[in-house]
Each structure stands twice: as structure tokens, then as C-alpha cells.
Coordinates of C-alpha atoms (C1' of nucleotides) in Angstrom, one line a residue:
Chain A
M127 CA 99.8 102.1 106.9
T128 CA 97.6 104.6 108.6
G129 CA 95.0 106.4 106.5
R130 CA 92.1 108.3 108.0
Y131 CA 93.6 108.1 111.5
T132 CA 96.7 110.1 112.5
L133 CA 99.9 108.3 113.7
A134 CA 99.0 109.5 117.2
E135 CA 95.5 107.9 117.1
T136 CA 96.9 104.7 115.7
E137 CA 99.7 104.8 118.4
A138 CA 97.2 105.4 121.2
R139 CA 94.7 102.8 119.9
G140 CA 97.5 100.3 119.3
A141 CA 99.2 101.0 122.6
N142 CA 98.3 97.5 124.0
R143 CA 99.6 95.9 121.0
L144 CA 102.7 98.1 120.4
S145 CA 103.6 99.3 123.7
H146 CA 106.0 96.3 124.6
M147 CA 107.8 96.7 121.1
S148 CA 110.7 98.7 120.2
L149 CA 109.4 100.7 117.2
D150 CA 110.5 103.7 115.1
F151 CA 107.2 105.6 114.3
E152 CA 108.8 108.2 112.2
A153 CA 110.2 105.5 109.8
M154 CA 106.8 104.0 109.9
A155 CA 105.2 107.3 109.0
V156 CA 107.4 107.6 106.0
T157 CA 106.5 104.4 104.3
S158 CA 102.9 104.7 105.5
N159 CA 102.5 108.1 103.8
L160 CA 104.6 107.0 100.8
F161 CA 102.1 104.4 99.9
R162 CA 99.1 106.6 100.8
A163 CA 100.3 109.2 98.4
A164 CA 101.4 106.9 95.5
S165 CA 97.9 105.2 95.7
A166 CA 96.1 108.5 95.8
V167 CA 97.9 109.9 92.8
R168 CA 97.6 106.8 90.7
N169 CA 93.8 106.4 91.4
H170 CA 93.2 110.0 90.8
F171 CA 95.1 110.0 87.5
E172 CA 93.3 107.0 86.3
R173 CA 89.9 108.5 87.1
T174 CA 90.6 111.8 85.6
V175 CA 93.2 112.4 82.9
L176 CA 93.6 108.8 81.8
A177 CA 89.9 107.7 81.9
K178 CA 89.1 109.3 78.6
S179 CA 91.8 107.5 76.7
G180 CA 91.0 104.2 78.5
L181 CA 94.6 103.7 79.7
S182 CA 95.5 102.3 83.1
W183 CA 98.4 104.0 84.9
T184 CA 100.8 101.3 83.9
A185 CA 99.7 101.2 80.2
F186 CA 100.3 105.0 80.2
V187 CA 103.7 104.8 81.7
V188 CA 104.7 102.0 79.2
L189 CA 103.5 104.0 76.3
W190 CA 105.3 107.1 77.6
V191 CA 108.5 105.2 78.0
T192 CA 108.4 103.8 74.5
W193 CA 107.3 107.2 73.1
I194 CA 110.5 108.7 74.6
W195 CA 112.9 106.2 73.6
E196 CA 111.5 104.4 70.6
P197 CA 112.5 102.1 69.1
A198 CA 112.8 100.5 72.5
E199 CA 113.7 97.0 73.7
T200 CA 111.2 95.4 76.2
R201 CA 113.8 94.7 78.8
E202 CA 114.5 98.6 78.8
I203 CA 110.8 99.3 79.1
A204 CA 110.3 97.0 81.9
E205 CA 113.2 98.5 83.7
E206 CA 112.0 102.2 83.2
A207 CA 108.5 101.4 84.0
S208 CA 109.4 99.5 87.3
I209 CA 107.4 96.4 86.2
S210 CA 108.4 92.8 85.6
K211 CA 108.9 91.5 82.1
A212 CA 105.9 89.2 82.6
T213 CA 103.7 92.1 83.4
L214 CA 105.0 94.0 80.4
T215 CA 104.0 91.3 78.1
G216 CA 100.4 91.6 79.1
V217 CA 100.5 95.5 78.9
L218 CA 102.0 95.4 75.5
T219 CA 99.4 93.1 74.3
T220 CA 96.8 95.6 75.6
L221 CA 98.5 98.4 73.8
E222 CA 98.7 96.6 70.7
K223 CA 95.0 95.8 70.9
M224 CA 94.3 99.5 71.2
G225 CA 96.4 100.2 68.2
L226 CA 98.8 102.4 70.0
A227 CA 102.0 100.3 69.7
T228 CA 103.5 97.4 67.9
R229 CA 106.0 94.6 68.5
S230 CA 108.7 93.4 66.1
R231 CA 111.7 91.2 66.3
S232 CA 115.3 92.5 66.4
A233 CA 117.2 92.0 63.2
T234 CA 120.5 91.5 65.1
D235 CA 119.3 89.5 68.0
G236 CA 116.6 87.0 67.7
R237 CA 115.8 87.0 71.4
L238 CA 114.9 90.7 71.6
V239 CA 111.5 92.3 70.9
I240 CA 111.5 95.9 69.7
V241 CA 108.5 98.1 70.5
T242 CA 107.4 101.1 68.4
V243 CA 104.6 103.7 68.9
Q244 CA 101.9 103.7 66.2
P245 CA 100.6 107.0 64.6
A246 CA 97.5 106.8 66.9
G247 CA 99.9 106.5 69.9
H248 CA 101.8 109.6 68.8
K249 CA 98.6 111.5 68.3
L250 CA 97.3 110.6 71.7
M251 CA 100.5 111.3 73.6
E252 CA 100.8 114.7 71.9
T253 CA 97.8 116.0 73.8
L254 CA 97.6 113.5 76.7
F255 CA 101.1 114.0 78.1
P256 CA 100.9 117.8 78.6
E257 CA 97.5 117.3 80.3
F258 CA 99.0 114.6 82.4
N259 CA 101.9 117.0 83.4
R260 CA 99.3 119.9 84.4
H261 CA 97.8 117.4 86.9
E262 CA 101.2 116.6 88.2
V263 CA 101.7 120.3 88.7
D264 CA 98.5 120.5 90.5
V265 CA 99.3 117.6 92.8
V266 CA 102.4 119.2 94.1
S267 CA 101.0 122.8 94.2
D268 CA 100.9 123.0 97.9
I269 CA 104.6 122.3 98.2
K270 CA 107.2 125.1 97.7
G271 CA 109.7 124.9 94.9
D272 CA 112.7 124.1 97.0
D273 CA 110.8 121.4 98.9
R274 CA 109.7 119.9 95.6
R275 CA 113.3 119.2 94.8
A276 CA 114.2 118.1 98.3
L277 CA 111.1 115.7 98.1
A278 CA 112.3 114.2 94.8
D279 CA 115.8 113.8 96.1
M280 CA 114.6 111.9 99.2
L281 CA 112.4 109.6 97.2
R282 CA 115.4 108.9 95.0
A283 CA 117.5 108.2 98.1
I284 CA 115.0 105.6 99.2
T285 CA 115.0 103.9 95.8
A286 CA 118.8 104.0 95.8
K287 CA 119.0 102.5 99.2
I288 CA 117.0 99.5 98.1
E289 CA 118.3 99.0 94.7
G290 CA 121.9 99.7 95.7
Chain B
M67 CA 108.3 107.8 85.1
T68 CA 112.1 107.7 84.5
G69 CA 114.0 104.8 86.1
R70 CA 117.5 104.0 85.3
Y71 CA 117.9 107.2 83.4
T72 CA 118.2 110.6 85.1
L73 CA 115.7 113.3 84.3
A74 CA 118.4 115.1 82.3
E75 CA 119.0 112.2 80.1
T76 CA 115.3 111.7 79.5
E77 CA 115.0 115.4 78.8
A78 CA 117.9 115.3 76.3
R79 CA 116.7 112.2 74.7
G80 CA 113.1 113.4 74.6
A81 CA 114.0 116.8 73.4
N82 CA 112.3 116.2 69.9
R83 CA 109.2 115.2 71.5
L84 CA 109.0 117.5 74.4
S85 CA 110.7 120.6 73.3
H86 CA 107.6 122.2 71.9
M87 CA 105.6 121.3 75.0
S88 CA 105.2 123.6 78.0
L89 CA 106.2 121.3 80.8
D90 CA 107.1 121.3 84.5
F91 CA 110.0 118.9 84.9
E92 CA 110.2 119.3 88.7
A93 CA 106.6 118.3 89.2
M94 CA 107.2 115.4 86.9
A95 CA 110.2 114.4 88.9
V96 CA 108.2 114.2 92.1
T97 CA 105.5 111.8 90.7
S98 CA 108.0 109.9 88.9
N99 CA 110.2 109.2 91.9
L100 CA 107.2 108.7 94.1
F101 CA 106.2 105.7 92.2
R102 CA 109.7 104.5 91.7
A103 CA 110.1 104.5 95.5
A104 CA 106.8 103.0 96.4
S105 CA 107.3 100.1 93.9
A106 CA 110.8 99.6 95.1
V107 CA 109.8 99.4 98.8
R108 CA 106.9 97.2 98.1
N109 CA 108.8 94.7 96.0
H110 CA 111.8 94.7 98.5
F111 CA 109.5 94.1 101.5
E112 CA 107.6 91.2 99.7
R113 CA 110.9 89.6 98.7
T114 CA 112.4 89.8 102.1
V115 CA 110.3 90.3 105.2
L116 CA 107.0 89.0 103.9
A117 CA 108.2 86.2 101.8
K118 CA 108.7 83.8 104.8
S119 CA 105.2 84.2 106.0
G120 CA 103.7 84.1 102.4
L121 CA 101.9 87.5 102.9
S122 CA 101.6 90.0 99.9
W123 CA 102.1 93.6 100.9
T124 CA 98.3 94.3 100.7
A125 CA 97.5 91.2 102.7
F126 CA 100.0 92.3 105.4
V127 CA 98.6 95.8 105.5
V128 CA 95.0 94.4 105.8
L129 CA 96.2 92.2 108.6
W130 CA 98.0 94.9 110.4
V131 CA 95.0 97.3 110.4
T132 CA 92.7 94.7 111.7
W133 CA 95.3 93.7 114.3
I134 CA 95.4 97.3 115.6
W135 CA 91.6 98.1 115.4
E136 CA 90.1 94.8 115.9
P137 CA 87.2 93.9 115.8
A138 CA 87.1 96.0 112.7
E139 CA 84.4 96.7 110.1
T140 CA 85.4 96.0 106.5
R141 CA 84.6 99.5 105.4
E142 CA 87.2 100.9 108.0
I143 CA 89.8 98.5 106.8
A144 CA 89.4 99.3 103.2
E145 CA 89.7 103.0 104.0
E146 CA 92.7 102.5 106.2
A147 CA 94.4 100.2 103.7
S148 CA 93.8 102.3 100.7
I149 CA 92.1 99.6 98.7
S150 CA 88.6 99.3 97.3
K151 CA 86.1 97.1 99.1
A152 CA 86.0 94.8 96.1
T153 CA 89.7 94.1 96.5
L154 CA 89.3 93.7 100.3
T155 CA 86.8 91.0 99.8
G156 CA 89.5 88.9 97.9
V157 CA 92.3 89.7 100.4
L158 CA 90.1 88.6 103.3
T159 CA 89.3 85.4 101.7
T160 CA 93.1 85.0 101.3
L161 CA 93.7 85.8 105.0
E162 CA 90.9 83.3 106.0
K163 CA 92.2 80.5 104.0
M164 CA 95.6 81.1 105.8
G165 CA 93.9 80.9 109.1
L166 CA 94.9 84.3 110.1
A167 CA 91.7 86.1 110.4
T168 CA 87.9 85.5 110.4
R169 CA 84.7 87.2 109.2
S170 CA 81.5 87.5 111.1
R171 CA 78.2 89.4 110.8
S172 CA 77.6 92.3 113.0
A173 CA 74.9 91.7 115.6
T174 CA 73.4 95.1 115.3
D175 CA 73.7 95.8 111.7
G176 CA 73.2 92.9 109.2
R177 CA 74.9 94.7 106.4
L178 CA 78.2 94.9 108.2
V179 CA 81.1 92.4 108.4
I180 CA 83.3 92.4 111.4
V181 CA 86.8 90.9 111.0
T182 CA 88.9 89.4 113.8
V183 CA 92.5 88.3 113.9
Q184 CA 92.9 84.5 114.7
P185 CA 95.4 83.3 117.3
A186 CA 97.8 82.3 114.5
G187 CA 97.5 85.9 113.2
H188 CA 98.4 87.4 116.6
K189 CA 101.4 85.2 116.9
L190 CA 102.6 86.0 113.5
M191 CA 102.3 89.8 113.9
E192 CA 103.9 89.6 117.3
T193 CA 107.2 88.8 115.5
L194 CA 106.6 89.9 112.0
F195 CA 105.6 93.6 112.7
P196 CA 108.8 94.6 114.6
E197 CA 110.8 92.9 111.9
F198 CA 108.9 94.9 109.3
N199 CA 109.7 98.0 111.2
R200 CA 113.4 97.2 111.2
H201 CA 113.3 97.3 107.4
E202 CA 111.4 100.5 107.4
V203 CA 114.2 102.0 109.5
D204 CA 116.8 100.6 107.2
V205 CA 115.0 102.1 104.1
V206 CA 115.1 105.7 105.4
S207 CA 118.4 105.3 107.1
D208 CA 120.2 107.6 104.6
I209 CA 117.7 110.5 105.3
K210 CA 118.3 112.7 108.4
G211 CA 115.8 112.8 111.3
D212 CA 114.3 116.3 110.5
D213 CA 114.1 115.4 106.7
R214 CA 112.2 112.3 107.6
R215 CA 109.6 114.3 109.2
A216 CA 109.4 116.7 106.3
L217 CA 109.2 114.0 103.9
A218 CA 106.2 112.4 105.6
D219 CA 104.6 115.8 105.9
M220 CA 105.0 116.5 102.2
L221 CA 103.7 113.1 101.2
R222 CA 100.7 113.8 103.5
A223 CA 100.2 117.1 101.7
I224 CA 100.0 115.4 98.4
T225 CA 97.4 112.9 99.5
A226 CA 95.5 115.8 101.1
K227 CA 95.5 117.9 98.0
I228 CA 94.0 115.0 96.1
E229 CA 91.5 113.8 98.6
G230 CA 90.4 117.1 99.7
Chain C
dT227 C1' 53.3 100.2 108.6
dT228 C1' 55.2 100.7 104.3
dG229 C1' 57.9 101.7 100.7
dA230 C1' 61.5 104.6 98.5
dG231 C1' 66.2 105.5 99.0
dA232 C1' 70.6 104.8 101.1
dT233 C1' 74.4 101.7 102.7
dT234 C1' 77.2 97.6 102.7
dG235 C1' 79.8 93.5 101.1
dT236 C1' 79.9 90.4 97.3
dT237 C1' 80.0 89.0 92.5
dT238 C1' 81.4 89.8 87.7
dG239 C1' 84.5 91.0 84.1
dG240 C1' 88.6 92.5 82.7
dA241 C1' 93.4 94.3 83.4
dT242 C1' 97.5 94.3 85.9
dG243 C1' 101.2 92.2 88.8
dC244 C1' 104.8 88.6 90.0
dG245 C1' 107.8 84.2 90.3
dA246 C1' 108.8 80.1 88.1
dA247 C1' 109.0 77.3 84.2
dC248 C1' 109.6 77.3 79.4
dA249 C1' 111.4 77.7 74.4
dA250 C1' 114.2 80.2 71.4
dT251 C1' 118.3 82.4 70.6
dA252 C1' 123.0 83.9 71.4
dT253 C1' 127.7 83.4 73.6
dA254 C1' 131.5 81.0 75.3
dA255 C1' 134.9 77.6 75.9
dA256 C1' 136.9 73.2 74.5
Chain D
dT44 C1' 132.2 72.2 65.7
dT45 C1' 130.1 71.2 69.6
dT46 C1' 128.2 71.7 74.0
dA47 C1' 127.4 73.9 78.2
dT48 C1' 125.9 78.3 79.9
dA49 C1' 123.4 82.7 79.7
dT50 C1' 119.8 85.8 78.2
dT51 C1' 115.3 87.2 76.6
dG52 C1' 110.1 87.1 76.0
dT53 C1' 106.2 84.3 76.8
dT54 C1' 103.2 81.2 79.3
dC55 C1' 101.3 79.4 83.4
dG56 C1' 99.2 79.8 87.9
dC57 C1' 97.6 82.6 91.3
dA58 C1' 96.8 86.9 93.8
dT59 C1' 95.7 91.5 93.6
dC60 C1' 93.0 95.7 91.9
dC61 C1' 89.0 98.3 90.4
dA62 C1' 84.2 99.9 88.4
dA63 C1' 79.7 98.5 88.0
dA64 C1' 75.9 95.6 88.8
dC65 C1' 73.8 93.2 92.4
dA66 C1' 71.4 91.3 96.8
dA67 C1' 70.7 92.0 101.5
dT68 C1' 69.9 95.2 105.0
dC69 C1' 68.7 99.5 107.1
dT70 C1' 66.6 104.3 107.6
dC71 C1' 63.1 107.4 107.5
dA72 C1' 59.4 109.9 105.8
dA73 C1' 54.5 109.4 104.5

DNA sequence: TTGAGATTGTTTGGATGCGAACAATATAAA
DNA sequence: TTTATATTGTTCGCATCCAAACAATCTCAA
């Protein structure tokens, strides 16, 4: 939760509030910095790489997942993008308005909706994704190679712990 | 970006799309799992610990920051909570409606708004925050002590790299 | 003292974001 | 065949979330 202030400062300032509680400040530091980092990365990417194309972070992720797996079912896309199906409905409408993707009904199961990337979407991703990846490289450039793998593994462990 | 599928599966499936691109899959795995984890933690906390009190993740963070630093200026709260001032305006309105916090004008600077936690807010945090922390402990329980510190440090490094 | 520029919180407009209710479709057992 | 149950995407209501425009206030130089 802490941002500008260090954990030590927060701990000192919050001493009166927190001193009588039994707390694990290291676990707290993990979740705190997890969100701080995720939020910083997201905002930075939206303001730099994604700004030109007018895509939000979520719209980009949805388009990316569809691009890799197309034709893709919406339930798969929602799962991969870590968003609810209700949210996906809105994002897909946005992508359709932008002419980047289209919806169609499944021929074998009338309940399913199949999503396909439009030519404009393919053209966009062809240049946007490599650029996106270069920013990803930049963001982790202060972390050594072995540590990057360890970092990804620990983040995966957190997700696994929650989702079972 | 990948969720249910492993990076290897995505790489294999996306071979046609990605094979001709020069990509760093390890950097990709970091940002991918960073968001997957942050999203999972947030949703899990909102559905368990926070559900009873009717607080969203953001509302809880804002209340927590105010609780530690009160009386707090809104610009400080927004910075600590990693949200924009526009977002904070809405969240504070929510917290006021719930009777957990109040706004007041600064006596020395008419531009500033000072936020204070109400008695109901104090009472809530007294039990909610320790419970919140117990869930934080649970979430990182599969990661060893030393690794937890390393994890927090690397996440801090990512944020620092972006925010300078 | 005064007026240009800086700072702050709110408003506006638009896009997520989710749970719950819903209608359409599919599946299963009787 | 029929009927109860399950699954899927959308709609609805509401709460974030941000950039940009805005009004109020402060600062500081002339």
C-alpha cells in the first residue's frame, strides 16, 4: 500500500495504530509493491506505446490474446485476459468500433461467440507488439537474467496459491 | 498476458505470428505474470476479506492510507494509493456516503482538502486490517522468507525504473 | 498592490470493471 | 419427447479509472 514512503516510515508513523497488532510487514510489502508495480507499468504503457493507437491496456491484451489464438471463443479470451465476461463484452464492442476485431456466432454451438482479428488489427499488432515487447525489456532491465526468471516464478506461485 | 496457457504453449501456438519477430519472452513473462498476480490478489481480496464491509480494493487502500497518516491531504493520499486525483474524488465521495471518512477545508490553504477517518472507520480498520494482513500472509505462504524480500525488492526496482 | 503563473480538487466525458439477473441455447435424464 | 438443469454472452446498475478542462486559491515578481 505504501508508495512514496518507505515501509519503515509507514511503520514508524503508524506505530500508534499498528503497534498493538500482530502484523507481518514482509507479506505486506509484497502485496504493496505488487500493486505499485502493476499500476506503474500499466499507466506507463498506456501513456507511451499504446497512446498512439488509442488502445487501453485491457483492449490491447484482449486484441493480443485473440491475435494469438484466433478464431477464439470469448470465454477463452476472458480467461486469458483475466477479466470478467461482462467486461469483455464492453471491450469487444470497443474493438469492433475501431475496426480491429469482429464477432460471429459459432456454427456448432449457438451460445458461443467467436472473435476474429480484422486486417487492420493484424497490421496494427505486427508493429505494435514488438514495440510493446521492447518496453517490457526496458522495464525489467535493472533485474538480472536469473532473477527475472525467479521473479516470474514467484508471481506465478502467488496466482497459483489463490486460484488453486 | 498468458493465463491458463503456459508461455511455452503460447509460444508454440503463436509461432506463425511471432516467429519472424525479435522478442524477449522472459521480459514478457514478467509483465504477464505481474498482472495476472495483481489481478488475482485484488479479486480474491475483494471477494473474501473486503466483501463483508462492502469496500472495494481501492476504497480500502484509500481508507488505510488515511488511517495511517490522518489528517491527510488528498494529494498525499492519491500519491500513496497510486490513483489519480480525479479517481480519488469519487472514492472519497463513496467513503463519505459510507460514513467512514470526512472531508474538510484546510485552514491555512484554501485549495487543500483534508481527510479524516470517522469513528466508524476507526472501528472498522481495527478489525479489518489485521484480517487483511492474515490474507496477505496466506498469499505469499508458498514463497520462502528470503525470496519474499527479494520479490518485494524486484517489484520496487520495476516501479523505480519507470517512475525514475 | 496587482496581475500573471502555479497549484489543487472537482467536473466532464468516456472506457473499463464486476456481480447479478436475464434470454438463448445446449444437454441430460425420465 | 419433454422437462429440468447447465452454460454462454449480454444487459443492467453501480463503482472505479484517467485525461483534460475548469474554478478557486495561492505565490511572487513588478
